[in-house]
Coordinates of C-alpha atoms in Angstrom, one line a residue:
X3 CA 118.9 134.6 72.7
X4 CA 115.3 132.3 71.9
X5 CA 114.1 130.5 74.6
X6 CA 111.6 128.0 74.8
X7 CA 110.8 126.6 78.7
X8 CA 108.9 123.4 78.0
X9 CA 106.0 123.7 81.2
X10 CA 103.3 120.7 82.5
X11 CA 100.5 120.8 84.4
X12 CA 100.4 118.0 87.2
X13 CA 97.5 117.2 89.6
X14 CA 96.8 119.3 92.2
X15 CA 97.3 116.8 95.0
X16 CA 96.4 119.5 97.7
X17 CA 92.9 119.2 96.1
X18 CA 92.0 115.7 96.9
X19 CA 90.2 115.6 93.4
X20 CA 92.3 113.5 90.9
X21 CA 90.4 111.7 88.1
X22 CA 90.8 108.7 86.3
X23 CA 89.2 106.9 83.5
X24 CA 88.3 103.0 83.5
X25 CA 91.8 102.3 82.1
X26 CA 93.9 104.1 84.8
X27 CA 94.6 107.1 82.5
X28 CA 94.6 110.4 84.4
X29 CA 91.8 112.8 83.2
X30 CA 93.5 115.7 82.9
X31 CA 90.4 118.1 82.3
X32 CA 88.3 117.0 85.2
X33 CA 92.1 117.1 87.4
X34 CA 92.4 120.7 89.3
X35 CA 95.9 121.3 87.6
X36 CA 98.8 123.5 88.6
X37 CA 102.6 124.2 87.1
X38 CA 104.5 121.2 88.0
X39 CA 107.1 122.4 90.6
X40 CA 110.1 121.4 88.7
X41 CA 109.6 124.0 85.6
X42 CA 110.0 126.9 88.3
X43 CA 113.8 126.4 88.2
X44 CA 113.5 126.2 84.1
X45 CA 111.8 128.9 83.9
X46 CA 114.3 131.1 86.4
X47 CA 117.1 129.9 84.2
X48 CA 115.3 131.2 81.2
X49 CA 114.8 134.7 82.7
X50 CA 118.3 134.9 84.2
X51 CA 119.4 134.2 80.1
X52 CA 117.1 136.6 79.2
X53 CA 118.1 139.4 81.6
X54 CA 122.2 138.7 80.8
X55 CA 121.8 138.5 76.8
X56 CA 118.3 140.0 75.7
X57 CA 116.3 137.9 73.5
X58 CA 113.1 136.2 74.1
X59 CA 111.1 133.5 76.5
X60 CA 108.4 131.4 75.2
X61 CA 106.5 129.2 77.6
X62 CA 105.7 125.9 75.1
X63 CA 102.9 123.3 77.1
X64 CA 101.5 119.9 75.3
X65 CA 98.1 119.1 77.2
X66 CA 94.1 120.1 77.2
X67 CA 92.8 123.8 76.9
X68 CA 93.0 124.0 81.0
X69 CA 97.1 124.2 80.5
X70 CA 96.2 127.5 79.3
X71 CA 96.3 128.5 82.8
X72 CA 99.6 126.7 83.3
X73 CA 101.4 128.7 81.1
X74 CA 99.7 131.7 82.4
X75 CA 101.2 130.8 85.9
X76 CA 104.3 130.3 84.2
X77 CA 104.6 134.2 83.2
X78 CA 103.0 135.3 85.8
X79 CA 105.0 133.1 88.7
X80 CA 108.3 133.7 86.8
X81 CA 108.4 134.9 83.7
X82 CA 108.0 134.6 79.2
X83 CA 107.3 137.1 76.7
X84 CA 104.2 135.0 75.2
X85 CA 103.1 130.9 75.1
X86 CA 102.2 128.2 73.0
X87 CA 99.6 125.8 73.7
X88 CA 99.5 122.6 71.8
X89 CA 96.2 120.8 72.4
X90 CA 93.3 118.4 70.8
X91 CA 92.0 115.4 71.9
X92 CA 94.3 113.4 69.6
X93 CA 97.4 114.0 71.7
X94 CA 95.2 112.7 74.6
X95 CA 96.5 110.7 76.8
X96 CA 99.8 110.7 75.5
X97 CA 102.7 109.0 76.7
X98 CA 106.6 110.6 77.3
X99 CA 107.5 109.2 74.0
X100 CA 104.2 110.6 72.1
X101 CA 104.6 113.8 74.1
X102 CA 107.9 114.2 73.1
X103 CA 106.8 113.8 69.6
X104 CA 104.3 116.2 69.5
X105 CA 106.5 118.6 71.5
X106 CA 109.5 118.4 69.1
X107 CA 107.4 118.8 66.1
X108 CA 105.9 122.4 67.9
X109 CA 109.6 123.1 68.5
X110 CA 109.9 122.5 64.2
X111 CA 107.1 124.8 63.8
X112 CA 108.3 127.4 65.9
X113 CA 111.8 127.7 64.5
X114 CA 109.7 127.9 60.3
X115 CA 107.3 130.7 61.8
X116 CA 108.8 132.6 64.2
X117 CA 112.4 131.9 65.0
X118 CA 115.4 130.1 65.5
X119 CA 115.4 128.7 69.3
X120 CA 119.1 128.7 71.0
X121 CA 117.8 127.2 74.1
X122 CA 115.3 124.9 75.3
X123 CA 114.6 124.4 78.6
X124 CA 113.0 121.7 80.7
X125 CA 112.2 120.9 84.7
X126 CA 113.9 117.9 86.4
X127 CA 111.1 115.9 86.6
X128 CA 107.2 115.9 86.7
X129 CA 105.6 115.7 90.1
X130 CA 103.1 113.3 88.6
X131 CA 105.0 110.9 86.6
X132 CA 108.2 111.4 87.8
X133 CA 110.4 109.7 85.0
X134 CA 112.2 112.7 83.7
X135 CA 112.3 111.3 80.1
X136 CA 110.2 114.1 78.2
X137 CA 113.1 116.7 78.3
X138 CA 115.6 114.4 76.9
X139 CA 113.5 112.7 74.5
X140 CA 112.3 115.9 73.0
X141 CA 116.4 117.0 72.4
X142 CA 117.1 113.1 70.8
X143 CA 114.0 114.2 68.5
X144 CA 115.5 117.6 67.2
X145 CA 119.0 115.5 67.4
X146 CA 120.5 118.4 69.8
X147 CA 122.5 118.1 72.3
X148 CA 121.5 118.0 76.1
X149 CA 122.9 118.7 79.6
X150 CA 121.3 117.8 82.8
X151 CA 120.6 118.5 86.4
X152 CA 122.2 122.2 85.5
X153 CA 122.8 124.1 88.8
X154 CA 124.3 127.4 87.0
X155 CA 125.3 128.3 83.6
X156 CA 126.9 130.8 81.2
X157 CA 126.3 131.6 77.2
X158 CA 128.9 132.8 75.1
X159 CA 126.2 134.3 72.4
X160 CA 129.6 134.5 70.4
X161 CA 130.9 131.1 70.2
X162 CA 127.5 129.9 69.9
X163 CA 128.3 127.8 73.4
X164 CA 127.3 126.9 76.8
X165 CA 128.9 126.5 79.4
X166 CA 127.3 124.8 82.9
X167 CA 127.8 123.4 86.1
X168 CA 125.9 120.1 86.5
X169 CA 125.3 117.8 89.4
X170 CA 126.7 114.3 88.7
X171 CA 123.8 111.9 88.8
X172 CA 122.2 114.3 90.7
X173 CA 124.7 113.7 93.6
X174 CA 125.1 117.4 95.2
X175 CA 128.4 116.6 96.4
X176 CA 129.7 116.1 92.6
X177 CA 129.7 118.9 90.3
X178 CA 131.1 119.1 86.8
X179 CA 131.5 121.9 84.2
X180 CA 130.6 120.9 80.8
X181 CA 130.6 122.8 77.6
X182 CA 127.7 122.1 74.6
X183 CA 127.1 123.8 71.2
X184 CA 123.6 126.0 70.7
X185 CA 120.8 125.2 70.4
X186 CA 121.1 122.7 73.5
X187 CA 118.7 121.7 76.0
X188 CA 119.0 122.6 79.7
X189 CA 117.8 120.3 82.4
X190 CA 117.8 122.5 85.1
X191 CA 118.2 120.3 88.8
X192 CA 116.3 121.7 92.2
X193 CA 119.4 123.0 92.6
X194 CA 119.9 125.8 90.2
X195 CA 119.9 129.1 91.7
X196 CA 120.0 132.0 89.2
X197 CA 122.6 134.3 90.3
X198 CA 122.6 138.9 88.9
X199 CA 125.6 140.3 90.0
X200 CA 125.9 143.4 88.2
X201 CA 123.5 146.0 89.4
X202 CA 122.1 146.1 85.9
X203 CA 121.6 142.7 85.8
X204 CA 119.3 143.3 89.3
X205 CA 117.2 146.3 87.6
X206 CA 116.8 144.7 84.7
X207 CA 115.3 141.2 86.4
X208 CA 113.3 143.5 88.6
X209 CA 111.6 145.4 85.2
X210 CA 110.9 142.1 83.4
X211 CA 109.5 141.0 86.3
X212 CA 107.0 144.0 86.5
X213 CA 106.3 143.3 82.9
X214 CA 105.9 139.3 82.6
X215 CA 103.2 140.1 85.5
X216 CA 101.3 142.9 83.5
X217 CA 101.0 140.3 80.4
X218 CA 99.6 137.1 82.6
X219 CA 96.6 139.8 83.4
X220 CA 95.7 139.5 79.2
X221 CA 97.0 136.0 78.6
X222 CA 94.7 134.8 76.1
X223 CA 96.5 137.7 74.1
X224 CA 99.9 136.3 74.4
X225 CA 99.0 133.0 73.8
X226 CA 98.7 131.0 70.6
X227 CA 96.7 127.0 70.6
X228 CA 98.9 124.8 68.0
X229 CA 96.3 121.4 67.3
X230 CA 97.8 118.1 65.4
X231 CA 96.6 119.4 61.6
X232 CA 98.9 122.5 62.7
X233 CA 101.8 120.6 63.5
X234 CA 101.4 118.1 60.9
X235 CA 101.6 115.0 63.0
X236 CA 99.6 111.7 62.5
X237 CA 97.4 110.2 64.5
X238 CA 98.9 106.9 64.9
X239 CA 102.1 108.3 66.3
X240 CA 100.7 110.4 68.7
X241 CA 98.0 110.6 71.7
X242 CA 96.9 106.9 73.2
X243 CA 98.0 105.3 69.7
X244 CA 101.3 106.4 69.2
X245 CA 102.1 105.8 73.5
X246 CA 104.0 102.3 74.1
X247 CA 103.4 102.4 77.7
X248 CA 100.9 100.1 79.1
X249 CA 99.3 101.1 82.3
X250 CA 98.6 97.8 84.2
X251 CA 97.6 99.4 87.6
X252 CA 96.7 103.1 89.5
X253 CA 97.1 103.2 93.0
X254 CA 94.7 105.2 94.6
X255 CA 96.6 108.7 96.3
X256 CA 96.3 108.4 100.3
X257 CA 93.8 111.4 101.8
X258 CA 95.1 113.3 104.9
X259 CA 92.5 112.5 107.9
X260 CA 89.4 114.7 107.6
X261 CA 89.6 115.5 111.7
X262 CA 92.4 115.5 113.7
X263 CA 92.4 115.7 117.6
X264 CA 92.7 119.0 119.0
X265 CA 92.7 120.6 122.1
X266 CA 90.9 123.5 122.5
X267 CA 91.6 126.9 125.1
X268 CA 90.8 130.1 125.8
X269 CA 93.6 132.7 124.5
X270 CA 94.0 134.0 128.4
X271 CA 97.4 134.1 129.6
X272 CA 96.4 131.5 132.3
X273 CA 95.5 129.2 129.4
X274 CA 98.5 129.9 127.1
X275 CA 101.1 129.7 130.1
X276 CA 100.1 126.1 130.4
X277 CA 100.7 125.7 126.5
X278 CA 104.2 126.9 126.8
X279 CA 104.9 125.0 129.7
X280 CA 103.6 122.0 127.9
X281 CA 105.6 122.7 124.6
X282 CA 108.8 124.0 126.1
X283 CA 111.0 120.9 126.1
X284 CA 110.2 120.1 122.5
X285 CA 112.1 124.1 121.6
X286 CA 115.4 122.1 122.0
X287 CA 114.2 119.1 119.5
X288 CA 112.4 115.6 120.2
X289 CA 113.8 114.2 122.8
X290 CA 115.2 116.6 124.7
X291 CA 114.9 118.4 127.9
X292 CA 114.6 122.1 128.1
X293 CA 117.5 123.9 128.0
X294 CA 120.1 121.6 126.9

């Protein structure tokens, strides 16, 4: 089984250093960037296909040369057997639509020069943007099909199907088992927990493991940069030009105080008893007195 795990970087809110331009758009290269949360769960799902049915992970990112390091975390934090990086500055500030462009048109390249993909996965959501529309935009681009907000799933490398269980608008006291032809795309939903319960299964994931980590310390090696010319893709339709979305306003993120009131003691026990005293009828919850 080919899989490709579509990853983002998103801002490293933690940081307190998120840049924008005069126009509101997010300057990615002068952003401290991280894996966006989401694409853990994608990426888990991709290993546990890996581990059942053999194959291959690829780690696929659209963004500046920093993402590099994205998809590095991404094999290191999880796992994939190499990445692609597709990146100049005419895919800059691209929106879901022109990212899903660019993305589907690696996913075209990949399948001419390397092989055919039968899954493609994608995160819930970006921590940043937060519409969730890249995933399914990219599988209406390659006209495949698409199931969301997985939570487990099962390939049948024979029939060529998939079979899941998804959330129902993402309510987690609705599930539904669906089935979907390969290739498909996989939306995987906070939810998904991948599950080895043959011994085998356990070894194997533990091994891969090992190795995914051993590659992320030489990624540059594993890694190959895919610009524009490469993918064929015109400038119009891509990057600022080819994005419909108009940003009309940025709201600046909130910073957590820079001193907070503290109360400071000596570690004797004197000192600590009175702590304890002070904090015992919180144990039990707000509210509450000790020992109920």
């Amino acid at each position: 089984m080919r899989s490709i795990v579509l990853t983002k970087g998103v801002p490293d809110f933690s940081e307190g250093a998120v840049s924008f331009d005069e126009d509101g758009h997010l300057e990615r290269g002068k952003t401290p960037t991280v894996m966006n949360p989401n694409d853990a769960f994608a990426l888990e799902a991709a290993l546990q296909t890996r581990v059942r049915h053999g194959g291959h992970v690829t780690g696929m990112s659209m963004g500046p040369p920093g993402y590099a390091d994205v998809l590095q975390e991404a094999m290191e934090s999880v796992y994939t057997d190499d990445s692609y990086l597709l990146s100049d500055r005419e895919l800059a500030a691209s929106d879901t639509w022109a990212t899903s462009i660019t993305l589907s048109a690696g996913l075209e390249k990949y399948q001419e020069e390397v092989g055919e993909i039968d899954l493609v996965f994608a995160g819930f959501k970006s921590a940043d943007g937060e519409t969730g529309q890249t995933g399914p935009q990219t599988a209406w681009a390659m006209e495949w099909s698409i199931v969301t907000h997985v939570i487990a799933l099962e390939i049948d490398p024979d029939e060529r199907r998939l079979r899941a269980k998804r959330l129902v608008e993402g309510d987690v006291d609705e599930i539904e088992t669906v089935e979907a032809p390969l290739p498909c795309f996989v939306v995987t939903d906070p939810e998904f927990e991948p599950t080895y319960r043959k011994a085998s299964h356990r070894l194997t994931h533990k091994q891969l493991r090992k190795e995914t980590q051993k590659r992320a310390a030489e990624h540059e090696k594993h890694l190959t940069t895919w610009d524009h010319v490469d993918l064929n893709l015109d400038p119009d339709y891509i990057g600022l030009d080819g994005s419909p979305t108009i940003v009309s306003s940025v709201d600046p993120i909130p910073k957590a105080p820079s001193e907070r009131d503290a109360t400071m003691i000596d570690p004797d026990e004197d000192d600590m008893s009175d702590v304890l005293e002070e904090m015992q009828p919180f144990a039990a919850g707000a509210g509450t007195e000790a020992g109920e």
